[in-house]
Coordinates of C-alpha atoms in Angstrom, one line a residue:
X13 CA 92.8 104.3 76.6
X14 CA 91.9 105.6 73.3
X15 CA 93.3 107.6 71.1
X16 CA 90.6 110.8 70.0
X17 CA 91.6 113.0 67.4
X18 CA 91.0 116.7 66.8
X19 CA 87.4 116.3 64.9
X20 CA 86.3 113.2 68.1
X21 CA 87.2 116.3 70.1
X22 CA 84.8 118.8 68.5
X23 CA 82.1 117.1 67.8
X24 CA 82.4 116.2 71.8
X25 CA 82.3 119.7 72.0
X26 CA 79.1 120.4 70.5
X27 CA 77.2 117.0 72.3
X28 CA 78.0 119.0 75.6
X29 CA 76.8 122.2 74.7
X30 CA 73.8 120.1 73.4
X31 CA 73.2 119.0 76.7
X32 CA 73.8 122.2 78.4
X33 CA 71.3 123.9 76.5
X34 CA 68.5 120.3 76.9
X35 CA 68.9 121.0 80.8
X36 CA 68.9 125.0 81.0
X37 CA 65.5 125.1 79.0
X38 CA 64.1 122.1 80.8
X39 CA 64.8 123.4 84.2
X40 CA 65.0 127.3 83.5
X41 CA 68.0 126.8 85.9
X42 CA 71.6 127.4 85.8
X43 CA 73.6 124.7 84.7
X44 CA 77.4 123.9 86.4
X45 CA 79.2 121.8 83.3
X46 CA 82.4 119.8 84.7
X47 CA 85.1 118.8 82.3
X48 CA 88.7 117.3 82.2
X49 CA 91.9 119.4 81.0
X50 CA 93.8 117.0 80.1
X51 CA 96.0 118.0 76.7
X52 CA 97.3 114.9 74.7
X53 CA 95.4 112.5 72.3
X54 CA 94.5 110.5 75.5
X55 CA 92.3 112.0 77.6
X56 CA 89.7 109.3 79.4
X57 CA 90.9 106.8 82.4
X58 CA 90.1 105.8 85.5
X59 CA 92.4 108.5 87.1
X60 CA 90.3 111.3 85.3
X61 CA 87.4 109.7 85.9
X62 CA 88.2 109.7 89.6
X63 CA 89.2 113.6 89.1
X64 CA 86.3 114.4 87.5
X65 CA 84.1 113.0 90.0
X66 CA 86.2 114.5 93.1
X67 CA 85.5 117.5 91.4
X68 CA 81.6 117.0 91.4
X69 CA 81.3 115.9 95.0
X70 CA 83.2 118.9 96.0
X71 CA 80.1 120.9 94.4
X72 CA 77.9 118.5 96.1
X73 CA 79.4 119.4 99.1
X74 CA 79.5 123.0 98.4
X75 CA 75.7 123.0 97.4
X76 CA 74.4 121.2 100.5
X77 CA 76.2 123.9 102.8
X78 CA 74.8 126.6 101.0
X79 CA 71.0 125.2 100.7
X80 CA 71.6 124.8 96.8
X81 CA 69.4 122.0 95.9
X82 CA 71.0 120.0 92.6
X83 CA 67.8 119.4 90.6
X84 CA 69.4 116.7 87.9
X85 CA 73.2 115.3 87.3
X86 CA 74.2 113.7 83.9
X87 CA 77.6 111.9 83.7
X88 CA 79.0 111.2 80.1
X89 CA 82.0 109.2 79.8
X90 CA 83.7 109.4 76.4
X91 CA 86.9 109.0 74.9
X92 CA 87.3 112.4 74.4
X93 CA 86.9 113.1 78.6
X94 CA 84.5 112.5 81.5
X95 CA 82.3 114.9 81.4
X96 CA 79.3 115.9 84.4
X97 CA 76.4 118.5 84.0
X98 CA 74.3 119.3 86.9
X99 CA 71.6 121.6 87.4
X100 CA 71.5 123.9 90.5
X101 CA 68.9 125.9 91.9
X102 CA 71.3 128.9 92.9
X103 CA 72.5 132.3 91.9
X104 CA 74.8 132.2 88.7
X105 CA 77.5 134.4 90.0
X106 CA 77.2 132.4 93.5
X107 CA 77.4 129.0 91.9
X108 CA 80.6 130.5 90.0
X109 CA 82.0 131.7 92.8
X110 CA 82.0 128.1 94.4
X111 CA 83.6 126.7 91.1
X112 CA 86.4 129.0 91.1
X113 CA 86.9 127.9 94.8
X114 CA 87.4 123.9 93.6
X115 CA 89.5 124.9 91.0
X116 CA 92.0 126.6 93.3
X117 CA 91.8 123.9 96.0
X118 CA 95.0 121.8 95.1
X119 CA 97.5 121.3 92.7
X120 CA 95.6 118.8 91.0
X121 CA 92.4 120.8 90.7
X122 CA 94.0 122.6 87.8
X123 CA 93.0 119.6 85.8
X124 CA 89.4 120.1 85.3
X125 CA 87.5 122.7 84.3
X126 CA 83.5 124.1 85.8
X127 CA 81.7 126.5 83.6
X128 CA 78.3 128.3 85.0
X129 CA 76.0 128.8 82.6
X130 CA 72.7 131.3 83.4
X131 CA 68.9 130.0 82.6
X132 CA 69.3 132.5 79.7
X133 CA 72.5 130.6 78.4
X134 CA 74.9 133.4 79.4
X135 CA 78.6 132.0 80.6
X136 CA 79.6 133.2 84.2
X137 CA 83.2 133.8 83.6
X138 CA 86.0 134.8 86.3
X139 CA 86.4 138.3 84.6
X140 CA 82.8 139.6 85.4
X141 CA 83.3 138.6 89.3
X142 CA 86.5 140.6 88.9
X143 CA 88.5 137.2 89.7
X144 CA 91.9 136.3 87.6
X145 CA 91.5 134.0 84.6
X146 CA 93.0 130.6 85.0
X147 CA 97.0 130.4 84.6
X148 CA 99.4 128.2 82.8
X149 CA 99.7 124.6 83.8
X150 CA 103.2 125.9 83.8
X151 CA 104.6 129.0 84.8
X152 CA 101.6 130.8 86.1
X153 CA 100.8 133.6 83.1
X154 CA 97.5 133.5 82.0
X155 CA 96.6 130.3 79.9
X156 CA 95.5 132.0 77.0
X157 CA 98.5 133.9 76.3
X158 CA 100.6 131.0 76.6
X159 CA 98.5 129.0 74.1
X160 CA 98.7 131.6 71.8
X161 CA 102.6 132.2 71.9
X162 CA 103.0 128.2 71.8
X163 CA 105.3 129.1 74.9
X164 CA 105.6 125.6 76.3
X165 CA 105.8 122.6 74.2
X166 CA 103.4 119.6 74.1
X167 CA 105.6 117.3 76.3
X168 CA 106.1 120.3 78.6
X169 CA 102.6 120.2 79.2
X170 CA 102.0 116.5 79.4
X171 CA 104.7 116.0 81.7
X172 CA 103.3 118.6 84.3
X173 CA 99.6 117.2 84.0
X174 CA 101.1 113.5 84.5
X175 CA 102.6 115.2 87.8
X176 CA 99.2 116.8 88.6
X177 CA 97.6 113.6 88.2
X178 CA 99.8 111.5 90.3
X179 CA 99.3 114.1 93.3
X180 CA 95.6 113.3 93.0
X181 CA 96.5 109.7 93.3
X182 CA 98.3 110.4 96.1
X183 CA 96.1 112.5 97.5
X184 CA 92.7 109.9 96.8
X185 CA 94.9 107.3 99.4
X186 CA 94.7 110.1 102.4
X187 CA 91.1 109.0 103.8
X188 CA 91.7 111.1 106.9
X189 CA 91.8 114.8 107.9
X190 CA 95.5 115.9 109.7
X191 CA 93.4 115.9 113.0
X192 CA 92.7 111.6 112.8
X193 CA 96.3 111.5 111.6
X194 CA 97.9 113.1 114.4
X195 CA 95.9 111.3 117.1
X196 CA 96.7 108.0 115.5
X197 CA 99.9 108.5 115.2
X198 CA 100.0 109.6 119.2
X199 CA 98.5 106.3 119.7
X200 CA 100.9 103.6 118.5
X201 CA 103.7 106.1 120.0
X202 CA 102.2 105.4 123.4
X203 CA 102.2 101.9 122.8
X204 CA 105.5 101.6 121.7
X205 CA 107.1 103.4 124.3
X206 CA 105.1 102.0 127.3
X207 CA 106.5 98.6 125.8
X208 CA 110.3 100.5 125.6
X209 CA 110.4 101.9 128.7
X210 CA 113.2 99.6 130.7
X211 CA 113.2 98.8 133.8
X212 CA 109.6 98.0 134.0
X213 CA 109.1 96.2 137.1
X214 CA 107.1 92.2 136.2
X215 CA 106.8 93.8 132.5
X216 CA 107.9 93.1 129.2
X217 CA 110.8 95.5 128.6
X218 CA 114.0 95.6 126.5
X219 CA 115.9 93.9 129.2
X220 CA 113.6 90.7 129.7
X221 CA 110.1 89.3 129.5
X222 CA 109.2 90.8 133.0
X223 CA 106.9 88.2 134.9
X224 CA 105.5 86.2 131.3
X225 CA 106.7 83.2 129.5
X226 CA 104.6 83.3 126.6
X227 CA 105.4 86.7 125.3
X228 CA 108.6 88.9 124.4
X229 CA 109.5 92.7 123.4
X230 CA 109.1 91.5 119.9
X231 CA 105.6 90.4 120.9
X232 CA 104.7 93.9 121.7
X233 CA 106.2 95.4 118.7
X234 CA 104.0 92.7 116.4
X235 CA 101.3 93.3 118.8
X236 CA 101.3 97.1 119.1
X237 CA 101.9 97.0 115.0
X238 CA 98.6 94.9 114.2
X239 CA 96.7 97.8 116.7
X240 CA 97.8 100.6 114.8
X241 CA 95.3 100.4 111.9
X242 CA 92.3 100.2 114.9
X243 CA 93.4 103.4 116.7
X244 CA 93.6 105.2 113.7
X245 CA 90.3 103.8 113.2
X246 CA 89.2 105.1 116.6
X247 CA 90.5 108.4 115.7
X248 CA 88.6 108.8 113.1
X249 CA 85.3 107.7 114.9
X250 CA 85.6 110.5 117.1
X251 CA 86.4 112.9 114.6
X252 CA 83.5 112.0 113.0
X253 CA 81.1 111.6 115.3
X254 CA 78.2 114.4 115.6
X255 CA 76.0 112.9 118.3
X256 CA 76.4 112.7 122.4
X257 CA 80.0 111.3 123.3
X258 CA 78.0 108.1 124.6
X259 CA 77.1 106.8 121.5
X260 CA 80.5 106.4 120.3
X261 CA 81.0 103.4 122.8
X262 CA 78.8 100.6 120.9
X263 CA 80.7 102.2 117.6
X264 CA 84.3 101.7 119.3
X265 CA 83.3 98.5 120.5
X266 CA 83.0 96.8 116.9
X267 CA 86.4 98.5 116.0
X268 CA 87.7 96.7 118.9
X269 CA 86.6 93.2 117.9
X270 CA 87.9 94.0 114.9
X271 CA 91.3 94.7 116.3
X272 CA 91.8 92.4 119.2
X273 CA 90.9 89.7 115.9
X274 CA 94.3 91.2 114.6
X275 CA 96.3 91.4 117.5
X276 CA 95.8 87.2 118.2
X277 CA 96.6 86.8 114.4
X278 CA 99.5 88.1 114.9
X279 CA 100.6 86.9 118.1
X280 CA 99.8 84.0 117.6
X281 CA 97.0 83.7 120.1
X282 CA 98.5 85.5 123.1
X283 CA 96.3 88.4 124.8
X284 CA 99.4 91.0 124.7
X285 CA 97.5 94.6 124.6
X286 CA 93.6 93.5 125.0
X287 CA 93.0 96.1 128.2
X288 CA 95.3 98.6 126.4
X289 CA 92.7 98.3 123.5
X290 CA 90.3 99.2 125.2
X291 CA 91.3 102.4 127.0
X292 CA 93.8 103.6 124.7
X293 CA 90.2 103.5 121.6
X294 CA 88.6 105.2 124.0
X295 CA 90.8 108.1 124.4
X296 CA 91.9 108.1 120.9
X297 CA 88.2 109.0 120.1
X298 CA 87.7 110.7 122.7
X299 CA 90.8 113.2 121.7
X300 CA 89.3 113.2 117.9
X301 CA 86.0 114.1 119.6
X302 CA 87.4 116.9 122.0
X303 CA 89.8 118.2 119.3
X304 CA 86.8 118.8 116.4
X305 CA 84.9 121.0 119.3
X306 CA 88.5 123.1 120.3
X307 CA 91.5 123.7 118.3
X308 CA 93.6 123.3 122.0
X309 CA 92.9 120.6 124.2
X310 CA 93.7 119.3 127.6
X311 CA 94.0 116.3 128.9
X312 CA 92.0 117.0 131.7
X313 CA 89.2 117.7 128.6
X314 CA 89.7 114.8 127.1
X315 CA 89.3 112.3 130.4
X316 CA 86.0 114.1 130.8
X317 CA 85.0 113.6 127.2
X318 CA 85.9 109.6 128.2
X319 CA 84.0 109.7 130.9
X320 CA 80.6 110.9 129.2
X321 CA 81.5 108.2 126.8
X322 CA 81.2 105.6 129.6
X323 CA 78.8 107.3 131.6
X324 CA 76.7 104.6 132.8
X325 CA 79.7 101.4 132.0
X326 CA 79.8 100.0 135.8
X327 CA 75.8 99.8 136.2
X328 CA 75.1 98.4 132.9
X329 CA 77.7 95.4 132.8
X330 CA 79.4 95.0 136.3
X331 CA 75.9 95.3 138.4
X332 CA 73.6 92.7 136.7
X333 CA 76.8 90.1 137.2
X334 CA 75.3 88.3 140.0
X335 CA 72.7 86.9 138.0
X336 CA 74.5 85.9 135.1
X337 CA 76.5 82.1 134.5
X338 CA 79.9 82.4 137.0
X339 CA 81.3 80.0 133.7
X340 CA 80.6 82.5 131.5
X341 CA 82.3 85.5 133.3
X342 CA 85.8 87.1 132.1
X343 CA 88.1 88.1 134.8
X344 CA 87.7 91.4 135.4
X345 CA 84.2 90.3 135.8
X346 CA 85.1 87.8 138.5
X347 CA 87.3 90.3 140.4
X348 CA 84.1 92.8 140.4
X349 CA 82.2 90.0 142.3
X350 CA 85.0 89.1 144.3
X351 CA 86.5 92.5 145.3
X352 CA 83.8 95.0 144.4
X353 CA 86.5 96.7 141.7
X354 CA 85.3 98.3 138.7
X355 CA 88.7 98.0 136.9
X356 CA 88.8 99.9 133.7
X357 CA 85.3 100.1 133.4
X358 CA 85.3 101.9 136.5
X359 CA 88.1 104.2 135.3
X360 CA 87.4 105.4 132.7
X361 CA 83.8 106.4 133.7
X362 CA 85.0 108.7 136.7
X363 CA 87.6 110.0 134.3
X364 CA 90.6 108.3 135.1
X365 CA 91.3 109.8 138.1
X366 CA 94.6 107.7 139.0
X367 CA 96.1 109.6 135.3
X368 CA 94.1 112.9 135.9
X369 CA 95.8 113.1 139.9
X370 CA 98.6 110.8 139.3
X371 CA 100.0 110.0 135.9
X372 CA 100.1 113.4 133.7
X373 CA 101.1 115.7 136.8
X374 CA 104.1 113.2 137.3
X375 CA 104.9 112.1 133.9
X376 CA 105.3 116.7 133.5
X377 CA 107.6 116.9 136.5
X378 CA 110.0 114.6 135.8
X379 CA 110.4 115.8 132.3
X380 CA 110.7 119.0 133.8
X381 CA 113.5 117.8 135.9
X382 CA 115.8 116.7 133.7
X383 CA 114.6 112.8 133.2
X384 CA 115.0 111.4 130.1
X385 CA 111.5 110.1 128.5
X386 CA 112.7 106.1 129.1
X387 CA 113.6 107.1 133.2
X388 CA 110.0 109.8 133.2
X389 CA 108.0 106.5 132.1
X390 CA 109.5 104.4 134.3
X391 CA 109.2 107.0 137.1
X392 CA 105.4 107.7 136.0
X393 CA 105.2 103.8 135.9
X394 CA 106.0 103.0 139.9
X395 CA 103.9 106.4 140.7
X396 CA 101.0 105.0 139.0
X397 CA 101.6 101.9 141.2
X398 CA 100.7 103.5 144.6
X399 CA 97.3 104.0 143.9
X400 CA 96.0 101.8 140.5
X401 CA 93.7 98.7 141.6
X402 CA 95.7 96.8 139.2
X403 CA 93.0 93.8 138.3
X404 CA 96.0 92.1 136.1
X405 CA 97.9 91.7 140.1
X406 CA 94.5 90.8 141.4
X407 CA 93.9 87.9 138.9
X408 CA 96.9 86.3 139.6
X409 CA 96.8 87.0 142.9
X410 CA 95.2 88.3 145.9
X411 CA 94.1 91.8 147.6
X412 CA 97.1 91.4 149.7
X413 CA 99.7 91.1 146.9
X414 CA 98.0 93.9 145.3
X415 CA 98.6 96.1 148.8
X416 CA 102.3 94.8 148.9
X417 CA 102.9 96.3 145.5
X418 CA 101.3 99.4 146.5
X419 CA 103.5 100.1 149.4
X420 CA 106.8 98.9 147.7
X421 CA 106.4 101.9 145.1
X422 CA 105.1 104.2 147.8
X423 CA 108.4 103.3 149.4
X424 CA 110.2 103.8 146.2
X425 CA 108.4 107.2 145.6
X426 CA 109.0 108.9 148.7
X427 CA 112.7 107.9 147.9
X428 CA 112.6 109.7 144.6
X429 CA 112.0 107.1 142.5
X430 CA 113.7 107.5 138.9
X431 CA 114.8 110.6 140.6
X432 CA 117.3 109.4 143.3
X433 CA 119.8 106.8 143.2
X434 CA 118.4 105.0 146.2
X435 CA 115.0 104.8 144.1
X436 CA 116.7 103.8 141.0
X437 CA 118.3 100.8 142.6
X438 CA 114.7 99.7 144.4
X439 CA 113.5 99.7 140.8
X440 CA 115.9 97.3 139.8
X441 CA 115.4 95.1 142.5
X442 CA 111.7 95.4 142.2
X443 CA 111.6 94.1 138.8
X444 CA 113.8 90.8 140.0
X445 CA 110.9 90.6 142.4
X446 CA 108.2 90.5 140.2
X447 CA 109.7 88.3 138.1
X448 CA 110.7 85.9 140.8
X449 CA 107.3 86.0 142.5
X450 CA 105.2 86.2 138.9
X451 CA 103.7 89.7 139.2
X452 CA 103.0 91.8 136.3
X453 CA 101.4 95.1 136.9
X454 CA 99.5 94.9 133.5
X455 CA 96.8 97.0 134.1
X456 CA 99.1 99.8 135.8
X457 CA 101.2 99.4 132.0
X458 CA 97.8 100.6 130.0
X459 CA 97.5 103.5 131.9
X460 CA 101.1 104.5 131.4
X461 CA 100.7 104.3 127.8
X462 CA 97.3 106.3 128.3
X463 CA 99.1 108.8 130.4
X464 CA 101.9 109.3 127.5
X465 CA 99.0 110.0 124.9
X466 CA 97.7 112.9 126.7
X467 CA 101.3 114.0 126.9
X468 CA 101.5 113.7 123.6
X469 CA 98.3 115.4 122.5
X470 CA 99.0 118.3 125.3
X471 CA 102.9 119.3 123.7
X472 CA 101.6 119.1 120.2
X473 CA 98.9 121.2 120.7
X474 CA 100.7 124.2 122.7
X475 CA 102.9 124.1 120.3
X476 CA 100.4 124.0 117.2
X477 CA 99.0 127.1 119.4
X478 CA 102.2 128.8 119.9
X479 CA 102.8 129.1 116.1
X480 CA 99.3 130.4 115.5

């Protein structure tokens, strides 16, 4: 960082105008000059730089929206400032108008400066657009009069500007619009609080290790921890995306990979939340998706935006199994050969009906009765057990152990389940159950946490709508 005196600063000055003038007779174009405002003796580093250039894409941005073709950029760094002149094939006063725009756009953006310039040389200035001249870095009076008054004093100023510049470093670390965040955020929740939800009959809850002996509730929290970063990842696919929902899926699938890589790092090896992966990328992106089209969404909406991601999942890799090596095959591909089920696959391309008829209308009314969320989950939980072909039960087990779980929560639903003391105490006794005869209802866990997501997404946006 070096230190430019008053003379470095002029003659800077006067190499800029230079340039402005090289560019608006070579082009017979308007020129938009960017510049740092940054008072002091040092006034280059990377910080500005970055500024400077956040400032430029916004243009960039600006320009392609508005069919403004940028004919030539030239990027000077001294140590007197980063400086950037482009020329644009627009309207002076339009072009100016956009400027003013970035300025205004955040309380760092008060740190550079965009002048306009005409083909004839003539500065485009705020007054002539009938638009306030730039205020005080700090009390909001016009600039000029403060400079003349000396109102502030040099470390006044500095001080602010050091502020302004560390909320654009903060703001540089935010890669993500509110939307991606949200979703994200919805995500791990769901995790989290299918993992929390106690008793969870055969499951790893805060009571015990349910039907496993190589994973804990710590596991879970590690596990669900290394997934976060992949379904804010997700997210942000979806957000992203602009083409049909089915070409997210190859995208999601490498974001998988990636996270499922994580998720044995840091369980050391043990499949915790692989399934859960899956489904719960899926919808993450599929919310993103749903949300960029509508500022409300269902989760009805979302389920069929899943679906059209997976149109086509069941033909393309569980049909063509016969021919392929049996050694080779994972389990759910085994049970598809075995049992004709579809498992997730099969799920989420009819739109998860078992959350769409089961899950979300449940996981609503006991809520609405009075349940607290750990005794909704749970009662959500057994409901999704009278209908989920649960392929987690089936690998460990048989067809008929699946139908035996079925009917035990059918009995426990039509006794009220979380909802009735008789149902509370067959919970209890089916979790000793499952643990004694080594069932876990793994697959029926995923779509608890997938149910709680669309909760989540549901409540937040009514009442994002309600303060609208």
């Amino acid at each position: 960082m070096q230190q430019i005196t008053l003379e470095d600063v002029l003659a800077a000055k006067e190499r800029l105008a230079s340039l402005q003038a090289e560019l608006r007779c070579s082009y017979q174009l308007p020129v938009v000059s960017f510049t740092a405002n940054i008072p002091g003796s040092v006034k280059d580093s990377p910080v500005v730089r970055q500024l400077l250039q956040t400032a430029v894409n916004r243009f960039r941005t600006i320009a392609g929206s508005s069919s403004i073709d940028i004919v030539e950029e030239r990027f000077m760094y001294w140590p007197t400032g980063p400086a950037a002149v482009l020329v644009a094939d627009g309207s002076p006063d339009e072009l100016k108008r956009s400027c003013i725009a970035i300025e205004e756009a955040g309380f760092h953006a008060r740190l550079f400066d965009i002048d306009v310039f005409s083909a004839d040389g003539r500065q485009i200035s705020r007054s002539t657009l009938g638009q306030r001249e730039r205020t005080c870095f700090l009390c909001g009076e016009p600039a000029v009069m403060c400079r003349r008054s000396n109102k502030h004093t040099l470390e006044e100023i500095k001080a602010n500007v050091q502020a302004r510049l560390a909320a654009f470093a903060a703001t540089a670390t935010d890669p993500w619009p509110q939307a991606v965040w949200d979703i994200g955020a919805w995500a791990v929740e769901a995790m989290l609080m299918e993992a929390a939800c106690t008793p969870a009959p055969g499951l790893v809850d805060r009571d015990n290790a349910g039907a496993h002996n190589d994973m804990d509730f710590f596991t879970f929290l590690m596990s669900s921890s290394a997934l976060a970063g992949s379904m804010f990842r997700c997210a942000a696919a979806g957000y992203r995306h602009d083409g049909l929902p089915a070409e997210l899926l190859p995208v999601l699938r490498y974001i998988g990979k990636d996270g499922e890589a994580r998720m044995m790092k840091a369980t050391s090896g043990v499949n915790t939340q692989k399934g859960l992966l899956f489904l719960l990328g899926i919808l993450a992106a599929a919310a993103a998706y749903t949300l960029k089209q509508s500022a409300t969404v269902t989760g009805e909406q979302i389920l069929d935006t899943a679906a059209a991601m997976a149109q086509g999942i069941v033909n393309r890799e569980l049909a063509v199994l016969a021919a392929r090596d049996p050694v080779r095959l994972t389990a759910g591909e085994k049970l598809y050969l075995k049992y004709g089920v579809t498992g997730i696959r099969g799920e989420v391309e009819s739109g998860i009906p078992s959350i769409r008829e089961h899950g979300l209308p449940v996981l609503k009314q006991a809520l609405a009765a009075g349940l607290s969320l750990n005794d909704s989950l749970v009662h959500t939980l057994v409901s999704l057990m009278t209908v989920v072909e649960d392929t987690t039960i089936l690998n460990r087990h048989s067809m008929e152990v699946l139908h035996d779980v079925k009917n035990r929560a059918k009995w426990i639903m039509r006794h009220g389940g979380m909802l009735a003391g008789t149902g509370r105490a067959k919970i209890a006794e089916l979790d000793e159950l499952f643990i004694a005869r080594n069932i876990s209802p793994g697959g029926v866990a995923d779509l608890l946490a997938a149910t709680y997501f669309l909760y989540l997404v549901e409540t937040s946006n009514a009442e994002m709508a309600g303060t609208i």
